[in-house]
CSV table of C-alpha atoms and ligand atoms in Angstrom, one decimal:
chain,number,residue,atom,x,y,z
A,3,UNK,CA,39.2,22.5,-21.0
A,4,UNK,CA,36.6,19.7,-19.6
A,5,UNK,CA,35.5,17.1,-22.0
A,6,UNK,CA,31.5,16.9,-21.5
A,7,UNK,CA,31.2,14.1,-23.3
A,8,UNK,CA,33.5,12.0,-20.9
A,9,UNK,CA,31.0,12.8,-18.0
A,10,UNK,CA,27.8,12.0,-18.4
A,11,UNK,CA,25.1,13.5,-15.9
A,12,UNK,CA,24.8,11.7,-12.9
A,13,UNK,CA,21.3,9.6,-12.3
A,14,UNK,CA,18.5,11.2,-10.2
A,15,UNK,CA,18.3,10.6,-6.7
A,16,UNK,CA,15.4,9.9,-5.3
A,17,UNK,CA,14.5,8.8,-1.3
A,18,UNK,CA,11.2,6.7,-0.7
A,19,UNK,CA,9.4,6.6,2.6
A,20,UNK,CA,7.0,3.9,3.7
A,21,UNK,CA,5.2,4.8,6.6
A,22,UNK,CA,3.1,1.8,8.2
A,23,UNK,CA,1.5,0.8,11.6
A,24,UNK,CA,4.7,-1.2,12.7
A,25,UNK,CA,7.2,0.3,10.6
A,26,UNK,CA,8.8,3.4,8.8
A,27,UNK,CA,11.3,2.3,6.2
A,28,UNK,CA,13.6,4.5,3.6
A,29,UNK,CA,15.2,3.5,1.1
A,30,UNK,CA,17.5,5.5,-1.8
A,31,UNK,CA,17.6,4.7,-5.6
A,32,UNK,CA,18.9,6.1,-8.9
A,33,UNK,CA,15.7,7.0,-10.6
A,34,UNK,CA,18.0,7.7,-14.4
A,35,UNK,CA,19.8,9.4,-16.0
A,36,UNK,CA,19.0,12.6,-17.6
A,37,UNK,CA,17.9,12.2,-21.3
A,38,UNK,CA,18.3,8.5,-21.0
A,39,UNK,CA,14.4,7.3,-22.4
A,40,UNK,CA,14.6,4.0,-21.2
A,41,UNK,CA,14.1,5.3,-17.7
A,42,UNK,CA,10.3,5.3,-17.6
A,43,UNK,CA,10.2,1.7,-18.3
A,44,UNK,CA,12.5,0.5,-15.8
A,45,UNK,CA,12.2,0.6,-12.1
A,46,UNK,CA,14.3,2.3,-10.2
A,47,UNK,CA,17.6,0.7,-9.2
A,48,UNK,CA,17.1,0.8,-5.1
A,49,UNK,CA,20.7,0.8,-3.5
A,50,UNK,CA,19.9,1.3,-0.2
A,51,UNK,CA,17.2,0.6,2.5
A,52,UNK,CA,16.6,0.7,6.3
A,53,UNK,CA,13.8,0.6,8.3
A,54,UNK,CA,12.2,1.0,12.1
A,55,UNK,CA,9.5,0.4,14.1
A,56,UNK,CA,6.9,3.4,13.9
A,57,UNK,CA,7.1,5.7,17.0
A,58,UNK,CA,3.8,6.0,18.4
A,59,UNK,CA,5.3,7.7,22.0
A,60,UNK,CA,6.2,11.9,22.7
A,61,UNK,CA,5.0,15.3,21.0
A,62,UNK,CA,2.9,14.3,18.4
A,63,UNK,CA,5.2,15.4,15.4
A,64,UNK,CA,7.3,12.5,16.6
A,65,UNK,CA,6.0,10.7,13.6
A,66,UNK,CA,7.6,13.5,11.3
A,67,UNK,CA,10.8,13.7,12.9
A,68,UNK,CA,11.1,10.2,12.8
A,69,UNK,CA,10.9,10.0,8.8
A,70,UNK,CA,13.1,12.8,8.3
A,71,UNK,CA,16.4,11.4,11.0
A,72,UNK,CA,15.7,8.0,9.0
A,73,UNK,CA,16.1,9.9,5.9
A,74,UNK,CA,18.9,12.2,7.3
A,75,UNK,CA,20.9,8.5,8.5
A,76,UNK,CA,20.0,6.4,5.0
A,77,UNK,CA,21.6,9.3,3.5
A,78,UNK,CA,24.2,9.9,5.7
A,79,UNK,CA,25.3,6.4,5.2
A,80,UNK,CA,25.6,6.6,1.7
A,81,UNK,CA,27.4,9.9,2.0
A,82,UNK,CA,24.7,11.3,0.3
A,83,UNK,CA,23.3,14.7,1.0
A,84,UNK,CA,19.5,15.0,1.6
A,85,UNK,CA,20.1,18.5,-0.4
A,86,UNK,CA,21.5,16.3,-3.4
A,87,UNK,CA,17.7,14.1,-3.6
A,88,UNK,CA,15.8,15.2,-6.6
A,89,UNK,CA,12.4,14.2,-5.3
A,90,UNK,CA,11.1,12.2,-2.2
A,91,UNK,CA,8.1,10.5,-2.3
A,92,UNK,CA,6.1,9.2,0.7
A,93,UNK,CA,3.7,6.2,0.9
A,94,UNK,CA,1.4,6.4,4.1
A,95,UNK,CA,-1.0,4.3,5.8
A,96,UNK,CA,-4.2,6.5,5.6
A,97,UNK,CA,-6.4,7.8,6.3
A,98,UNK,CA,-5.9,11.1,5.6
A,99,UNK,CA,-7.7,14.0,6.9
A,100,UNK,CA,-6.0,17.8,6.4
A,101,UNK,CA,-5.2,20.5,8.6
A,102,UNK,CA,-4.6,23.6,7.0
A,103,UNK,CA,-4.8,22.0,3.8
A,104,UNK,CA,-1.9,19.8,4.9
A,105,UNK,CA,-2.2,16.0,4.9
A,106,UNK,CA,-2.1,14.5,8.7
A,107,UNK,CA,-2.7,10.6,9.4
A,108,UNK,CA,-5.1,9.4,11.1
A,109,UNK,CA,-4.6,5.7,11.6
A,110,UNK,CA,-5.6,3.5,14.4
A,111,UNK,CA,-2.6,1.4,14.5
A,112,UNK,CA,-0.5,4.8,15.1
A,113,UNK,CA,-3.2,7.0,16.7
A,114,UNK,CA,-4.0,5.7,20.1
A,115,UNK,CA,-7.5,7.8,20.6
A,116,UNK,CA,-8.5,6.5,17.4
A,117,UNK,CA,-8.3,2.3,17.6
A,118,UNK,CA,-12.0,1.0,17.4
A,119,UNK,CA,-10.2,-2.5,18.3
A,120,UNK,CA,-10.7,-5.1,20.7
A,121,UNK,CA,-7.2,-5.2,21.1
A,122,UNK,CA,-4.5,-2.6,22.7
A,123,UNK,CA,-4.1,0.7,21.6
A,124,UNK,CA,-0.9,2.8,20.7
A,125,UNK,CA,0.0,4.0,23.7
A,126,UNK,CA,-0.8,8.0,23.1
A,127,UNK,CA,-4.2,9.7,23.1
A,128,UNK,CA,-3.4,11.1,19.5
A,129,UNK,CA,-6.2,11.6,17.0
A,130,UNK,CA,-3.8,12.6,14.0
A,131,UNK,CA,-0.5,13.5,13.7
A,132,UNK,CA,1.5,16.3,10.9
A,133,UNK,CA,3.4,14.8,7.6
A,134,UNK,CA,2.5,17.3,5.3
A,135,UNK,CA,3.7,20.0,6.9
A,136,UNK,CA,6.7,19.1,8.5
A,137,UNK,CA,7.9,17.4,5.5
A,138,UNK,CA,7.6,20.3,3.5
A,139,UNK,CA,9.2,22.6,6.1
A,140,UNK,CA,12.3,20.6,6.1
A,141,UNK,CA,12.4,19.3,2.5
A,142,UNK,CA,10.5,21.8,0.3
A,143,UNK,CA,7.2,21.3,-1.6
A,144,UNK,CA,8.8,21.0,-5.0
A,145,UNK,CA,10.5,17.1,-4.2
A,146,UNK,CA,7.9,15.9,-2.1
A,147,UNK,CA,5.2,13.7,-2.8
A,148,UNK,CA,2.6,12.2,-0.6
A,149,UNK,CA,0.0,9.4,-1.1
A,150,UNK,CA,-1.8,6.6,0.8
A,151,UNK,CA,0.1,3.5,0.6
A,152,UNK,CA,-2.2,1.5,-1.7
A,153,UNK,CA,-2.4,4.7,-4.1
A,154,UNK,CA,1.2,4.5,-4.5
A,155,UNK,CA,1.7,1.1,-5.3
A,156,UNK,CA,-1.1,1.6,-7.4
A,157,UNK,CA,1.1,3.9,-9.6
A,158,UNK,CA,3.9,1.4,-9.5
A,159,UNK,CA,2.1,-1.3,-10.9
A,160,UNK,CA,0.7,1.1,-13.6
A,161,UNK,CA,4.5,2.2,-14.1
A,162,UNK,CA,6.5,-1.1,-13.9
A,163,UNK,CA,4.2,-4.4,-13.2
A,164,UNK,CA,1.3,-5.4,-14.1
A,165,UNK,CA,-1.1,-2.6,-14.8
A,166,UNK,CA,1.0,-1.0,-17.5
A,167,UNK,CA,-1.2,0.2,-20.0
A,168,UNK,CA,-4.3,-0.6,-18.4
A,169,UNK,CA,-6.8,2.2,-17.8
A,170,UNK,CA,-9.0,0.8,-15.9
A,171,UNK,CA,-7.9,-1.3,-13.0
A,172,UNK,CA,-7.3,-1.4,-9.0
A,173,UNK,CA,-4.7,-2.8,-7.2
A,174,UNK,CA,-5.7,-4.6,-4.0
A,175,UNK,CA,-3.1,-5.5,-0.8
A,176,UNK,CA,-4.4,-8.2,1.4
A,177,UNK,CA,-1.7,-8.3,4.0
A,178,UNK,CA,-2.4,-7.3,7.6
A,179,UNK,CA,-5.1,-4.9,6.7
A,180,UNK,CA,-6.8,-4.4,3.1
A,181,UNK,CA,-6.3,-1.5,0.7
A,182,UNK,CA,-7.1,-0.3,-2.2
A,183,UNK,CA,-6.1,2.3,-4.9
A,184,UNK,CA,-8.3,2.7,-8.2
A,185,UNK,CA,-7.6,4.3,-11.6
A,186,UNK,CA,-10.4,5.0,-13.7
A,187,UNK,CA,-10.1,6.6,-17.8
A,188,UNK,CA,-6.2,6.8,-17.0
A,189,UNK,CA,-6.9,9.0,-13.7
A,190,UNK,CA,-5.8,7.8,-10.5
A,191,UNK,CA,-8.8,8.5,-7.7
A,192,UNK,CA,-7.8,10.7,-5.0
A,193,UNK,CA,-11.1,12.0,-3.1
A,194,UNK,CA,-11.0,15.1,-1.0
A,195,UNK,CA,-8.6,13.7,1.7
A,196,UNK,CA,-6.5,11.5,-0.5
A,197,UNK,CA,-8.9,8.5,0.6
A,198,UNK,CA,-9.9,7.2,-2.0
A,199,UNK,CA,-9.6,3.6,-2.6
A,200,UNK,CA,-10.3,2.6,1.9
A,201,UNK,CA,-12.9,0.0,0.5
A,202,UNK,CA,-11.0,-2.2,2.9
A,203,UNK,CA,-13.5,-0.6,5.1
A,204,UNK,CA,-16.1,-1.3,3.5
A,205,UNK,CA,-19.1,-4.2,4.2
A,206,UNK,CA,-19.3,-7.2,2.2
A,207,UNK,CA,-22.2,-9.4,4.6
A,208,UNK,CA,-23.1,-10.6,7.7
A,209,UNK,CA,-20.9,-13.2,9.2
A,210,UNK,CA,-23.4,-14.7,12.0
A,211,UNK,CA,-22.7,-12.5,14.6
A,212,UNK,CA,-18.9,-13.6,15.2
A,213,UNK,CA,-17.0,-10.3,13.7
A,214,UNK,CA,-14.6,-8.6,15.5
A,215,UNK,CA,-14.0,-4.8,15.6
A,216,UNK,CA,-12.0,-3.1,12.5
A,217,UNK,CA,-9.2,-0.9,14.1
A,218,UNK,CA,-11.8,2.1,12.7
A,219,UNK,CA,-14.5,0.6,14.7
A,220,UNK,CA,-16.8,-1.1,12.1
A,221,UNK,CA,-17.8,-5.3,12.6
A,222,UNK,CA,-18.0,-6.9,9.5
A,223,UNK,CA,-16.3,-4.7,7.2
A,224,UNK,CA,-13.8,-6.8,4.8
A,225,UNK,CA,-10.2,-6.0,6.5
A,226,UNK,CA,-11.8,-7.2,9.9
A,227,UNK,CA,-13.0,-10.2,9.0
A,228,UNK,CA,-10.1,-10.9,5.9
A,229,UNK,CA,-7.4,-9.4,6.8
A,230,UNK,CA,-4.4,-11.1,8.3
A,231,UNK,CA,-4.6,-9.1,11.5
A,232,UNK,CA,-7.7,-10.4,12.4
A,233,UNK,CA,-8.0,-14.0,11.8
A,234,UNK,CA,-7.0,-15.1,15.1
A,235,UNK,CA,-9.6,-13.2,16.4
A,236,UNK,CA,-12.5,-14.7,15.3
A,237,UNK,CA,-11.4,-18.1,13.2
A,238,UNK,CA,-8.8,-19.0,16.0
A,239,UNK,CA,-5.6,-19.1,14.1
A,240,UNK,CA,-3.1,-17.1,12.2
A,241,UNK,CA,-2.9,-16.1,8.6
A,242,UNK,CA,0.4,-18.3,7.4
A,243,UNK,CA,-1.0,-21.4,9.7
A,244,UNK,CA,-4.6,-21.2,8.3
A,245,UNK,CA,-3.7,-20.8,4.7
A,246,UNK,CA,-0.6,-23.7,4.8
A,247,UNK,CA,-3.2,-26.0,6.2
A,248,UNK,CA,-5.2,-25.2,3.7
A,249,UNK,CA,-3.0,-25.7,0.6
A,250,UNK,CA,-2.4,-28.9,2.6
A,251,UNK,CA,-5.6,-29.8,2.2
A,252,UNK,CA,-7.2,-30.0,5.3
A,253,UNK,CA,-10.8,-29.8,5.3
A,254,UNK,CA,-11.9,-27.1,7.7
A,255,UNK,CA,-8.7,-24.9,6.8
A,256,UNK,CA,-10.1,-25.2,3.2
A,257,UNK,CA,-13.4,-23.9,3.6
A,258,UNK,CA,-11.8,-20.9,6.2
A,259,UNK,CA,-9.8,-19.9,3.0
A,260,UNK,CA,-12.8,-20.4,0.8
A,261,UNK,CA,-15.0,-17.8,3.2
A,262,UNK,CA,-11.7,-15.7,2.8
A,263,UNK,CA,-12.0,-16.0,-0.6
A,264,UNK,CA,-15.8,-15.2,-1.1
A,265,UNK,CA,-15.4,-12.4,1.5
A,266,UNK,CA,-12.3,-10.8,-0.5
A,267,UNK,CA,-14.2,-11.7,-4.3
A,268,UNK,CA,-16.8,-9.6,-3.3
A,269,UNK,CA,-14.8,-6.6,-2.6
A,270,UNK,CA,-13.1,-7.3,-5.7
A,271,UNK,CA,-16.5,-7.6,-7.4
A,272,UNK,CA,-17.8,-4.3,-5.9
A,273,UNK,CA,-14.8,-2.4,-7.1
A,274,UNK,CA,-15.6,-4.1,-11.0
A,275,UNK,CA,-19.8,-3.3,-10.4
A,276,UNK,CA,-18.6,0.1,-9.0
A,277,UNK,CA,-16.0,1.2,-11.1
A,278,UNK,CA,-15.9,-0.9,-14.5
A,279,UNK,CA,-12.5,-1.9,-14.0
A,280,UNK,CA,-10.7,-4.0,-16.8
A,281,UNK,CA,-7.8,-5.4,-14.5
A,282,UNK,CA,-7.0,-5.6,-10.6
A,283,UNK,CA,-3.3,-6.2,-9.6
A,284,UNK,CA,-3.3,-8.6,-5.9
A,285,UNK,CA,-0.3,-7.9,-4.0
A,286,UNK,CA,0.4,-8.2,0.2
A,287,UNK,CA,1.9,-10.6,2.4
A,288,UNK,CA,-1.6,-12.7,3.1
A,289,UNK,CA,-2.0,-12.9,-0.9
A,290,UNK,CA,1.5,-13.4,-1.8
A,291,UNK,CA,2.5,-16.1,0.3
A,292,UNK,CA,-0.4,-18.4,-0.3
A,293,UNK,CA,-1.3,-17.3,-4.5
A,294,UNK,CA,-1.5,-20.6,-5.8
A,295,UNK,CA,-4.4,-21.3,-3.5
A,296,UNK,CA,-5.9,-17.6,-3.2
A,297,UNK,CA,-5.5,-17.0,-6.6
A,298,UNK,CA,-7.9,-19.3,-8.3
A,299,UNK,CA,-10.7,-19.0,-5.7
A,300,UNK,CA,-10.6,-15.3,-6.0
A,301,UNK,CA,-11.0,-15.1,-9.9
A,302,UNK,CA,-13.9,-18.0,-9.2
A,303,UNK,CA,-16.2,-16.1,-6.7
A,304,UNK,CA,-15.4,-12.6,-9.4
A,305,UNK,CA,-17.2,-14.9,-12.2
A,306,UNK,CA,-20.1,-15.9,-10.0
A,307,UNK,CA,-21.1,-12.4,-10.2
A,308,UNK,CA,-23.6,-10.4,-12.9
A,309,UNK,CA,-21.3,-11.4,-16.1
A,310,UNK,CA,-22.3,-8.6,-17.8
A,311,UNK,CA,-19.8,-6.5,-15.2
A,312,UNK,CA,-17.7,-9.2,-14.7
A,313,UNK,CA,-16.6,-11.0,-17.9
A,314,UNK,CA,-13.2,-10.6,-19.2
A,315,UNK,CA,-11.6,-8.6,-15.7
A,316,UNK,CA,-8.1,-10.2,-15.2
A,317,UNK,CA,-7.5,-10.5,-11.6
A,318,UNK,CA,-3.4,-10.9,-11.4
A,319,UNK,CA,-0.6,-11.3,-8.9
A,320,UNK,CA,1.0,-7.8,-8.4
A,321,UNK,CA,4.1,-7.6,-11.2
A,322,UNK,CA,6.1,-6.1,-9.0
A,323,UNK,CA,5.4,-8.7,-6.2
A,324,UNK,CA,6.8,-8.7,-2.2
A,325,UNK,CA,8.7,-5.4,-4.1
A,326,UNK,CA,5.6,-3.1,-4.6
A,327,UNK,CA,6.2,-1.7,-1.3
A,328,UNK,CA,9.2,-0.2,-1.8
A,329,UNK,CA,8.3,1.1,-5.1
A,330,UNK,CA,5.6,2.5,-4.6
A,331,UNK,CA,6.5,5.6,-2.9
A,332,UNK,CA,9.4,5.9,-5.8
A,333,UNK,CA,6.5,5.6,-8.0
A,334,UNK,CA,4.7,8.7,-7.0
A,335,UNK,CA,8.2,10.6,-8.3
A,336,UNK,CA,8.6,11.9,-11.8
A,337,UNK,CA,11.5,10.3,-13.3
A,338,UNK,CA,12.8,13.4,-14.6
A,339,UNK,CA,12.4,15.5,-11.8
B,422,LIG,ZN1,-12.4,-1.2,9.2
């Protein structure tokens, strides 16, 4: 007769996908064990993880079916069976827009008819391509879970790093590109596409007539003239050389990061005068790599703004740090599903 209480039930597994402009990567973790409580505090335990670069050639489902062979191979060499995953989550690059009430991306980096850039598009004349629906064919709608990529690791900052607890609050990646996800009164916004939160498209001022074009078209909006993928367009150099000469010291590097800075503060401030956020979580590549010298100047050009909004938001590195990427999709998975 089997002993029950020599076998406790196996952990959850659960697959998340991270779908961005230059790569698609999956990775597989035990999400806990049934009954155990201390699972909701913990993160996931990630044990495996491969990636590619996105496909942006073929039938425009190629997208799809590249997400679920990397799935079907991260499985497969794990000896895993994508039957046995309790939930997957997804974490897209938006924006969204829905066909048939199913969620399709339509990004610039990905979508070659879309790119408002100065720069070379992907070479396809899509406008959007399925995930939804393709996903769901193959997988099921009960384990799947699908949400922009700054949503997501909005939820894993409110679930393991630093926006635990916290009502109120944003988390903001300045990496290549800025995004945003919001949670307001303990709801996480969504917006009739899932789109909420794309204030990296939004304007924060005139820069004297030098801005280049946002992959979406706009001049002037904040991820065209802050983000990382568009510095060397318009101040001459790179993201990582910029900001090292700049904790350096070196004069004109220093006030570059310091228009960064005042460019990126008043997003952030925006977000606080929009939204009445109490804290905003600062992860990405851009962000991370260079804190000690982004940090400060951020929370400084916040305070300059109407105290009345601004006094008393924490701005703080992402608690999760470089990791928030891969969580985030796990995130967007009930732990005891
Ligand atoms: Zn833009």
């Amino acid at each position: 007769m089997p002993d029950n209480r020599s076998s406790p039930p196996a952990p959850r597994l659960h697959a998340g996908i991270d779908i961005g402009g230059t790569k698609v990567a999956v990775c597989l973790a035990r999400a806990g064990t049934p009954g155990d409580e201390a699972v909701e505090n913990a993160p996931p335990a990630i044990f495996h993880r491969i990636a590619e670069p996105t496909v942006k050639t073929g039938a425009a489902d190629a997208l799809a079916q590249q997400v679920l062979q990397l799935l079907q191979r991260a499985c497969a060499e794990q000896g895993v069976s994508v039957d046995a995953l309790a939930g997957v989550g997804v974490s897209s690059c938006g924006p969204f827009v829905r066909r048939a009430g199913c969620i399709e991306v339509a990004n610039p980096n990905i979508c070659g008819a879309l790119s408002g850039a100065d720069g070379v598009a992907a070479p396809n004349d899509w406008t959007q391509v399925p995930l939804q629906a393709p996903l769901r064919d193959a997988l099921g709608a009960a384990r799947l879970r699908i949400a922009n990529d700054a949503v997501a690791a909005l939820a894993a900052e409110r679930r393991w790093g630093a926006l635990q607890g916290v009502t109120d609050c944003a988390y903001v990646t300045w990496s290549t590109g800025v995004g945003v996800g919001l949670c307001v009164d303990g709801r996480v916004l969504g917006g009739k596409n899932g789109n909420a939160g794309h204030a990296g498209h939004s304007f924060v001022g005139d820069v004297a007539g030098v801005a280049p074009a946002c992959g979406c078209g706009n001049r002037g909006d904040v991820e065209s003239l802050a983000g990382g993928g568009s510095l060397r367009d318009w101040l001459g150099v790179d993201a990582p050389t910029l900001l090292a000469a700049a904790q350096r010291g070196e004069p004109q590097a220093l006030r570059q990061a310091q228009l960064l800075c005042r460019l990126m503060g008043r997003l952030l401030y925006n977000l606080v005068a929009t939204l009445d956020l109490a804290r905003i979580s600062l992860g990405g590549s851009v962000f991370l790599h260079h804190q000690a010298l982004l940090l400060p100047l951020l929370r400084r050009e916040l305070a300059q703004h109407f105290a009345a909004l601004t006094q008393g938001v924490e701005v703080v590195p992402a608690g999760l740090g470089a990791q928030v990427g891969d969580y985030a999709a796990l995130a967007l998975l009930d732990a005891a599903a």
